[in-house]
Amino acid sequence: MTELTRSVFDDVMVPNYNPQQMVPVRGEGTRVWDQDGNEFIDFAGGIAVNCVGHNHPKLVAALKEQADKLWHLSNVYTNEPALELGQKLTEATFADRVFYCNSGAEANEAAFKLARKYAFDNFGPEKNEIIAFEKAFHGRTLFTVSVGGQPKYREGFEPAPGGINHVPFNDIEALKAAISDKTCAVVMEPIQGEGGIIPADPEFAKAVRELCDEHNALLVFDEVQTGVGRTGHLYAYEGLGVTPDILSTAKALGGGFPVGAMLTTAKVAASFVMGTHGSTYGGNPLACKVASTVLDIVNTPETLDGVNAKNKLFLQGLDALNAKFEIFKEVRSAGLLIGAELVEKFHGRAGEFNKAAHANGLMMLVAGPNVLRFTPSLLVEDAEIEAGLARLEKAIEQILAAEA
Ligand SMILES: *Cc1c(COP(=O)(O)O)cnc(C)c1O
């Protein structure tokens, strides 16, 4: 048998990813170890997925318990974990109804299809246009890259589905000019994640809600990245004070187990009548049991208040780095969704900082070429924030030294 090293990846995998050389084998809390026993502090959290850290004992117990009971049934049957999770999600949010799937893209696919179907049922086939925002990210299926506002993700995959328009984010006049009675939905992230950690202006979000109401269009919030405690609220819409008609959630919902959900009102849900949409694995008992346990841990004042306290500590640390190195143009954040935009001089080089951080034992992320992104576990300890930022400091020192 060949050794399972990084080079095997190039032999057997489609080249759409280029992972780090080290191969992680174990995680615990905010720490990860590779095959050689090297330890990393994890500020990436699996891209805002591992919201309670690696190997959380309650998640491990929930998964093992369910593994001994029931794995899969298909949607011909329901199951206890799916019902339990549905109750928790509808009790904790604006929503009355839940649709389960396995990823963020699928949750959005369901959201966009439902928005079209609802308009079709209630207003006729002409009302089918979707308005989304430049730089938005909604997933990698053909429909979701088409609604997404980053043309590079659809290049080469055309023809894309039609009836989709993009306008600049946080520009209410542009939306006013684009929206009409043919608009069935406006789709937005409360904070653009992949686009560079760009929060929606609360005034903008309120105006979007009003324009949607004026034109009988549904407001769809993609909370795949902002959801499940990330911003210090269970969902970011609570912080904005604007309630959507449809919300997509995934990533942190399973804490590392693949699961997604679309949440909506009873009125809108009524258009997904029997047979209109589906997913073989949607509502899988293992996924729902884990997600239900994630909500028990995250949807508590301790965890959510903790996120806000850790945000402050994180920002203090980044400010201190900036005082020393003058490296950040702006730090944008909500809870533990944190983006540090590099000064112009370093624009285009976020990947280099990420690499240097990795070499110093810190896992982190970028959001585009100019922004360093941090999405650690919501349970990250204060001492780990300090230790991780100390590793980032070393990485910055090395880059600046090479520059001099
Ligand atoms: C990650 C992400 C998605 C896609 O989720 P997948 O699980 O990769 O399909 C969609 N929308 C937003 C805002 C995301 O951050």
PDB file of C-alpha atoms in Angstrom, residues 109-321:
ATOM      1  CA  GLU A 109     -31.062  26.067  -4.774  1.00  0.00           C
ATOM      2  CA  ALA A 110     -34.181  25.214  -2.772  1.00  0.00           C
ATOM      3  CA  ALA A 111     -34.602  28.871  -1.771  1.00  0.00           C
ATOM      4  CA  PHE A 112     -34.386  30.168  -5.354  1.00  0.00           C
ATOM      5  CA  LYS A 113     -36.657  27.461  -6.708  1.00  0.00           C
ATOM      6  CA  LEU A 114     -39.205  28.125  -3.968  1.00  0.00           C
ATOM      7  CA  ALA A 115     -39.112  31.873  -4.640  1.00  0.00           C
ATOM      8  CA  ARG A 116     -39.851  31.249  -8.322  1.00  0.00           C
ATOM      9  CA  LYS A 117     -42.547  28.697  -7.552  1.00  0.00           C
ATOM     10  CA  TYR A 118     -44.254  30.974  -5.038  1.00  0.00           C
ATOM     11  CA  ALA A 119     -44.334  33.831  -7.562  1.00  0.00           C
ATOM     12  CA  PHE A 120     -45.551  31.477 -10.289  1.00  0.00           C
ATOM     13  CA  ASP A 121     -48.375  30.170  -8.098  1.00  0.00           C
ATOM     14  CA  ASN A 122     -49.468  33.557  -6.764  1.00  0.00           C
ATOM     15  CA  PHE A 123     -48.693  36.041  -9.547  1.00  0.00           C
ATOM     16  CA  GLY A 124     -48.105  34.046 -12.747  1.00  0.00           C
ATOM     17  CA  PRO A 125     -45.126  32.955 -14.877  1.00  0.00           C
ATOM     18  CA  GLU A 126     -43.956  36.499 -15.759  1.00  0.00           C
ATOM     19  CA  LYS A 127     -42.818  37.153 -12.209  1.00  0.00           C
ATOM     20  CA  ASN A 128     -39.588  35.157 -12.306  1.00  0.00           C
ATOM     21  CA  GLU A 129     -36.687  37.584 -12.030  1.00  0.00           C
ATOM     22  CA  ILE A 130     -34.138  37.271  -9.260  1.00  0.00           C
ATOM     23  CA  ILE A 131     -32.045  40.231  -8.162  1.00  0.00           C
ATOM     24  CA  ALA A 132     -28.763  39.501  -6.407  1.00  0.00           C
ATOM     25  CA  PHE A 133     -25.658  41.498  -5.526  1.00  0.00           C
ATOM     26  CA  GLU A 134     -22.222  41.938  -7.003  1.00  0.00           C
ATOM     27  CA  LYS A 135     -19.526  39.951  -5.175  1.00  0.00           C
ATOM     28  CA  ALA A 136     -22.158  37.740  -3.523  1.00  0.00           C
ATOM     29  CA  PHE A 137     -21.407  34.059  -3.087  1.00  0.00           C
ATOM     30  CA  HIS A 138     -24.203  31.497  -2.985  1.00  0.00           C
ATOM     31  CA  GLY A 139     -22.539  28.174  -3.872  1.00  0.00           C
ATOM     32  CA  ARG A 140     -21.183  26.252  -6.858  1.00  0.00           C
ATOM     33  CA  THR A 141     -24.129  24.639  -8.609  1.00  0.00           C
ATOM     34  CA  LEU A 142     -25.028  26.242 -11.931  1.00  0.00           C
ATOM     35  CA  PHE A 143     -28.044  28.100 -10.491  1.00  0.00           C
ATOM     36  CA  THR A 144     -26.107  29.299  -7.431  1.00  0.00           C
ATOM     37  CA  VAL A 145     -23.026  30.486  -9.376  1.00  0.00           C
ATOM     38  CA  SER A 146     -25.472  32.315 -11.646  1.00  0.00           C
ATOM     39  CA  VAL A 147     -27.191  34.092  -8.757  1.00  0.00           C
ATOM     40  CA  GLY A 148     -23.770  34.664  -7.171  1.00  0.00           C
ATOM     41  CA  GLY A 149     -22.132  37.943  -8.110  1.00  0.00           C
ATOM     42  CA  GLN A 150     -18.668  36.705  -9.071  1.00  0.00           C
ATOM     43  CA  PRO A 151     -18.560  36.147 -12.845  1.00  0.00           C
ATOM     44  CA  LYS A 152     -15.314  34.129 -12.616  1.00  0.00           C
ATOM     45  CA  TYR A 153     -17.293  31.274 -11.030  1.00  0.00           C
ATOM     46  CA  ARG A 154     -19.566  30.929 -14.054  1.00  0.00           C
ATOM     47  CA  GLU A 155     -17.016  31.546 -16.789  1.00  0.00           C
ATOM     48  CA  GLY A 156     -16.797  28.518 -19.027  1.00  0.00           C
ATOM     49  CA  PHE A 157     -19.998  26.991 -17.662  1.00  0.00           C
ATOM     50  CA  GLU A 158     -22.484  29.005 -19.705  1.00  0.00           C
ATOM     51  CA  PRO A 159     -25.217  29.065 -20.807  1.00  0.00           C
ATOM     52  CA  ALA A 160     -26.299  30.093 -17.319  1.00  0.00           C
ATOM     53  CA  PRO A 161     -29.944  30.127 -16.240  1.00  0.00           C
ATOM     54  CA  GLY A 162     -31.632  33.415 -17.175  1.00  0.00           C
ATOM     55  CA  GLY A 163     -33.784  35.905 -15.311  1.00  0.00           C
ATOM     56  CA  ILE A 164     -31.040  36.960 -12.913  1.00  0.00           C
ATOM     57  CA  ASN A 165     -29.744  40.525 -12.424  1.00  0.00           C
ATOM     58  CA  HIS A 166     -26.901  41.842 -10.273  1.00  0.00           C
ATOM     59  CA  VAL A 167     -26.666  45.265  -8.658  1.00  0.00           C
ATOM     60  CA  PRO A 168     -23.994  46.787  -6.373  1.00  0.00           C
ATOM     61  CA  PHE A 169     -24.309  45.839  -2.693  1.00  0.00           C
ATOM     62  CA  ASN A 170     -25.408  48.520  -0.215  1.00  0.00           C
ATOM     63  CA  ASP A 171     -26.651  50.702  -3.100  1.00  0.00           C
ATOM     64  CA  ILE A 172     -30.378  51.167  -2.600  1.00  0.00           C
ATOM     65  CA  GLU A 173     -30.780  53.440  -5.652  1.00  0.00           C
ATOM     66  CA  ALA A 174     -29.364  50.719  -7.890  1.00  0.00           C
ATOM     67  CA  LEU A 175     -31.832  48.215  -6.450  1.00  0.00           C
ATOM     68  CA  LYS A 176     -34.692  50.684  -6.843  1.00  0.00           C
ATOM     69  CA  ALA A 177     -33.808  51.052 -10.514  1.00  0.00           C
ATOM     70  CA  ALA A 178     -33.637  47.277 -11.059  1.00  0.00           C
ATOM     71  CA  ILE A 179     -36.616  45.982  -9.079  1.00  0.00           C
ATOM     72  CA  SER A 180     -40.017  45.682 -10.749  1.00  0.00           C
ATOM     73  CA  ASP A 181     -43.222  43.716 -10.515  1.00  0.00           C
ATOM     74  CA  LYS A 182     -41.417  40.965 -12.447  1.00  0.00           C
ATOM     75  CA  THR A 183     -39.007  40.505  -9.550  1.00  0.00           C
ATOM     76  CA  CYS A 184     -39.783  37.345  -7.594  1.00  0.00           C
ATOM     77  CA  ALA A 185     -36.914  37.577  -5.116  1.00  0.00           C
ATOM     78  CA  VAL A 186     -34.023  39.666  -3.861  1.00  0.00           C
ATOM     79  CA  VAL A 187     -31.204  37.489  -2.558  1.00  0.00           C
ATOM     80  CA  MET A 188     -28.523  38.711  -0.178  1.00  0.00           C
ATOM     81  CA  GLU A 189     -25.992  37.715   2.439  1.00  0.00           C
ATOM     82  CA  PRO A 190     -26.447  39.817   5.613  1.00  0.00           C
ATOM     83  CA  ILE A 191     -22.641  40.002   5.548  1.00  0.00           C
ATOM     84  CA  GLN A 192     -20.914  39.121   2.290  1.00  0.00           C
ATOM     85  CA  GLY A 193     -18.445  36.423   3.297  1.00  0.00           C
ATOM     86  CA  GLU A 194     -16.410  35.240   0.316  1.00  0.00           C
ATOM     87  CA  GLY A 195     -16.823  38.744  -1.138  1.00  0.00           C
ATOM     88  CA  GLY A 196     -14.572  40.208   1.573  1.00  0.00           C
ATOM     89  CA  ILE A 197     -16.552  40.358   4.869  1.00  0.00           C
ATOM     90  CA  ILE A 198     -18.758  43.249   3.794  1.00  0.00           C
ATOM     91  CA  PRO A 199     -21.714  43.852   6.127  1.00  0.00           C
ATOM     92  CA  ALA A 200     -25.039  45.038   4.788  1.00  0.00           C
ATOM     93  CA  ASP A 201     -25.866  48.500   6.040  1.00  0.00           C
ATOM     94  CA  PRO A 202     -28.841  48.121   8.432  1.00  0.00           C
ATOM     95  CA  GLU A 203     -30.538  51.037   6.611  1.00  0.00           C
ATOM     96  CA  PHE A 204     -29.896  49.330   3.294  1.00  0.00           C
ATOM     97  CA  ALA A 205     -31.317  46.030   4.558  1.00  0.00           C
ATOM     98  CA  LYS A 206     -34.459  47.794   5.820  1.00  0.00           C
ATOM     99  CA  ALA A 207     -34.892  49.538   2.482  1.00  0.00           C
ATOM    100  CA  VAL A 208     -34.463  46.215   0.642  1.00  0.00           C
ATOM    101  CA  ARG A 209     -37.218  44.735   2.812  1.00  0.00           C
ATOM    102  CA  GLU A 210     -39.523  47.658   1.978  1.00  0.00           C
ATOM    103  CA  LEU A 211     -38.837  47.463  -1.760  1.00  0.00           C
ATOM    104  CA  CYS A 212     -39.535  43.722  -1.692  1.00  0.00           C
ATOM    105  CA  ASP A 213     -42.860  44.359   0.038  1.00  0.00           C
ATOM    106  CA  GLU A 214     -43.808  47.060  -2.459  1.00  0.00           C
ATOM    107  CA  HIS A 215     -43.196  44.706  -5.368  1.00  0.00           C
ATOM    108  CA  ASN A 216     -44.467  41.458  -3.826  1.00  0.00           C
ATOM    109  CA  ALA A 217     -40.970  40.014  -4.059  1.00  0.00           C
ATOM    110  CA  LEU A 218     -39.580  37.630  -1.480  1.00  0.00           C
ATOM    111  CA  LEU A 219     -36.491  38.524   0.513  1.00  0.00           C
ATOM    112  CA  VAL A 220     -34.025  35.631   0.659  1.00  0.00           C
ATOM    113  CA  PHE A 221     -31.180  35.757   3.175  1.00  0.00           C
ATOM    114  CA  ASP A 222     -28.253  33.470   2.496  1.00  0.00           C
ATOM    115  CA  GLU A 223     -27.046  32.795   6.039  1.00  0.00           C
ATOM    116  CA  VAL A 224     -24.877  29.832   5.114  1.00  0.00           C
ATOM    117  CA  GLN A 225     -21.814  31.629   6.517  1.00  0.00           C
ATOM    118  CA  THR A 226     -23.408  34.092   8.964  1.00  0.00           C
ATOM    119  CA  GLY A 227     -25.796  31.628  10.602  1.00  0.00           C
ATOM    120  CA  VAL A 228     -25.697  29.471  13.727  1.00  0.00           C
ATOM    121  CA  GLY A 229     -24.132  31.907  16.175  1.00  0.00           C
ATOM    122  CA  ARG A 230     -21.326  33.221  13.971  1.00  0.00           C
ATOM    123  CA  THR A 231     -22.263  36.900  14.449  1.00  0.00           C
ATOM    124  CA  GLY A 232     -23.270  36.613  18.105  1.00  0.00           C
ATOM    125  CA  HIS A 233     -26.911  36.123  17.111  1.00  0.00           C
ATOM    126  CA  LEU A 234     -28.302  32.707  16.223  1.00  0.00           C
ATOM    127  CA  TYR A 235     -28.908  34.211  12.765  1.00  0.00           C
ATOM    128  CA  ALA A 236     -27.571  37.543  11.545  1.00  0.00           C
ATOM    129  CA  TYR A 237     -31.016  38.822  10.484  1.00  0.00           C
ATOM    130  CA  GLU A 238     -31.819  39.287  14.172  1.00  0.00           C
ATOM    131  CA  GLY A 239     -28.938  41.747  14.473  1.00  0.00           C
ATOM    132  CA  LEU A 240     -30.005  43.612  11.336  1.00  0.00           C
ATOM    133  CA  GLY A 241     -33.593  43.904  12.524  1.00  0.00           C
ATOM    134  CA  VAL A 242     -34.844  42.735   9.127  1.00  0.00           C
ATOM    135  CA  THR A 243     -36.722  39.472   8.720  1.00  0.00           C
ATOM    136  CA  PRO A 244     -36.443  37.557   5.440  1.00  0.00           C
ATOM    137  CA  ASP A 245     -39.114  35.341   3.880  1.00  0.00           C
ATOM    138  CA  ILE A 246     -36.651  32.561   3.171  1.00  0.00           C
ATOM    139  CA  LEU A 247     -33.340  31.796   4.872  1.00  0.00           C
ATOM    140  CA  SER A 248     -30.681  29.293   3.872  1.00  0.00           C
ATOM    141  CA  THR A 249     -28.406  27.751   6.498  1.00  0.00           C
ATOM    142  CA  ALA A 250     -25.658  25.127   6.324  1.00  0.00           C
ATOM    143  CA  LYS A 251     -21.925  25.287   7.193  1.00  0.00           C
ATOM    144  CA  ALA A 252     -21.985  25.643  11.023  1.00  0.00           C
ATOM    145  CA  LEU A 253     -25.394  23.964  11.284  1.00  0.00           C
ATOM    146  CA  GLY A 254     -23.743  20.538  11.381  1.00  0.00           C
ATOM    147  CA  GLY A 255     -20.567  21.663  13.140  1.00  0.00           C
ATOM    148  CA  GLY A 256     -18.646  19.542  10.614  1.00  0.00           C
ATOM    149  CA  PHE A 257     -21.312  17.046   9.607  1.00  0.00           C
ATOM    150  CA  PRO A 258     -22.771  17.845   6.160  1.00  0.00           C
ATOM    151  CA  VAL A 259     -26.255  19.300   6.515  1.00  0.00           C
ATOM    152  CA  GLY A 260     -28.186  22.233   5.121  1.00  0.00           C
ATOM    153  CA  ALA A 261     -31.658  23.636   5.571  1.00  0.00           C
ATOM    154  CA  MET A 262     -33.969  26.179   4.034  1.00  0.00           C
ATOM    155  CA  LEU A 263     -36.262  27.969   6.463  1.00  0.00           C
ATOM    156  CA  THR A 264     -39.410  29.825   5.485  1.00  0.00           C
ATOM    157  CA  THR A 265     -42.904  30.876   6.503  1.00  0.00           C
ATOM    158  CA  ALA A 266     -45.943  28.600   6.272  1.00  0.00           C
ATOM    159  CA  LYS A 267     -47.398  30.879   3.582  1.00  0.00           C
ATOM    160  CA  VAL A 268     -44.391  30.656   1.271  1.00  0.00           C
ATOM    161  CA  ALA A 269     -43.745  26.988   2.062  1.00  0.00           C
ATOM    162  CA  ALA A 270     -47.197  26.171   0.736  1.00  0.00           C
ATOM    163  CA  SER A 271     -45.842  26.394  -2.832  1.00  0.00           C
ATOM    164  CA  PHE A 272     -43.532  23.420  -2.322  1.00  0.00           C
ATOM    165  CA  VAL A 273     -46.413  20.980  -2.612  1.00  0.00           C
ATOM    166  CA  MET A 274     -45.872  17.231  -2.705  1.00  0.00           C
ATOM    167  CA  GLY A 275     -43.432  16.260  -5.441  1.00  0.00           C
ATOM    168  CA  THR A 276     -42.130  19.748  -6.319  1.00  0.00           C
ATOM    169  CA  HIS A 277     -38.665  19.439  -4.788  1.00  0.00           C
ATOM    170  CA  GLY A 278     -36.579  16.868  -2.954  1.00  0.00           C
ATOM    171  CA  SER A 279     -33.277  15.451  -1.700  1.00  0.00           C
ATOM    172  CA  THR A 280     -32.444  11.799  -1.049  1.00  0.00           C
ATOM    173  CA  TYR A 281     -30.358  12.526   2.029  1.00  0.00           C
ATOM    174  CA  GLY A 282     -32.325  15.539   3.251  1.00  0.00           C
ATOM    175  CA  GLY A 283     -33.376  14.954   6.851  1.00  0.00           C
ATOM    176  CA  ASN A 284     -30.810  12.212   7.350  1.00  0.00           C
ATOM    177  CA  PRO A 285     -31.000  11.069  11.003  1.00  0.00           C
ATOM    178  CA  LEU A 286     -27.243  11.255  11.634  1.00  0.00           C
ATOM    179  CA  ALA A 287     -27.038  14.796  10.226  1.00  0.00           C
ATOM    180  CA  CYS A 288     -30.135  15.991  12.075  1.00  0.00           C
ATOM    181  CA  LYS A 289     -29.044  14.490  15.397  1.00  0.00           C
ATOM    182  CA  VAL A 290     -25.687  16.256  15.180  1.00  0.00           C
ATOM    183  CA  ALA A 291     -27.271  19.555  14.051  1.00  0.00           C
ATOM    184  CA  SER A 292     -29.797  19.381  16.852  1.00  0.00           C
ATOM    185  CA  THR A 293     -26.930  19.012  19.338  1.00  0.00           C
ATOM    186  CA  VAL A 294     -25.059  21.924  17.705  1.00  0.00           C
ATOM    187  CA  LEU A 295     -28.104  24.149  18.297  1.00  0.00           C
ATOM    188  CA  ASP A 296     -28.269  23.051  21.950  1.00  0.00           C
ATOM    189  CA  ILE A 297     -24.708  24.233  22.432  1.00  0.00           C
ATOM    190  CA  VAL A 298     -24.789  27.380  20.278  1.00  0.00           C
ATOM    191  CA  ASN A 299     -28.241  28.774  20.990  1.00  0.00           C
ATOM    192  CA  THR A 300     -27.492  29.685  24.599  1.00  0.00           C
ATOM    193  CA  PRO A 301     -26.735  33.101  26.124  1.00  0.00           C
ATOM    194  CA  GLU A 302     -23.337  31.744  27.255  1.00  0.00           C
ATOM    195  CA  THR A 303     -22.190  30.888  23.746  1.00  0.00           C
ATOM    196  CA  LEU A 304     -23.728  33.885  21.975  1.00  0.00           C
ATOM    197  CA  ASP A 305     -22.518  36.437  24.555  1.00  0.00           C
ATOM    198  CA  GLY A 306     -19.154  34.695  24.474  1.00  0.00           C
ATOM    199  CA  VAL A 307     -18.936  35.328  20.715  1.00  0.00           C
ATOM    200  CA  ASN A 308     -19.277  39.079  21.278  1.00  0.00           C
ATOM    201  CA  ALA A 309     -16.680  39.063  24.056  1.00  0.00           C
ATOM    202  CA  LYS A 310     -14.234  37.105  21.886  1.00  0.00           C
ATOM    203  CA  ASN A 311     -14.865  39.516  19.018  1.00  0.00           C
ATOM    204  CA  LYS A 312     -13.579  42.342  21.223  1.00  0.00           C
ATOM    205  CA  LEU A 313     -10.481  40.405  22.187  1.00  0.00           C
ATOM    206  CA  PHE A 314      -9.800  39.494  18.576  1.00  0.00           C
ATOM    207  CA  LEU A 315     -10.186  43.088  17.403  1.00  0.00           C
ATOM    208  CA  GLN A 316      -7.907  44.353  20.191  1.00  0.00           C
ATOM    209  CA  GLY A 317      -5.274  41.879  19.055  1.00  0.00           C
ATOM    210  CA  LEU A 318      -5.595  42.897  15.408  1.00  0.00           C
ATOM    211  CA  ASP A 319      -5.462  46.592  16.399  1.00  0.00           C
ATOM    212  CA  ALA A 320      -2.238  45.926  18.294  1.00  0.00           C
ATOM    213  CA  LEU A 321      -0.750  44.232  15.230  1.00  0.00           C
TER     214      LEU A 321
END
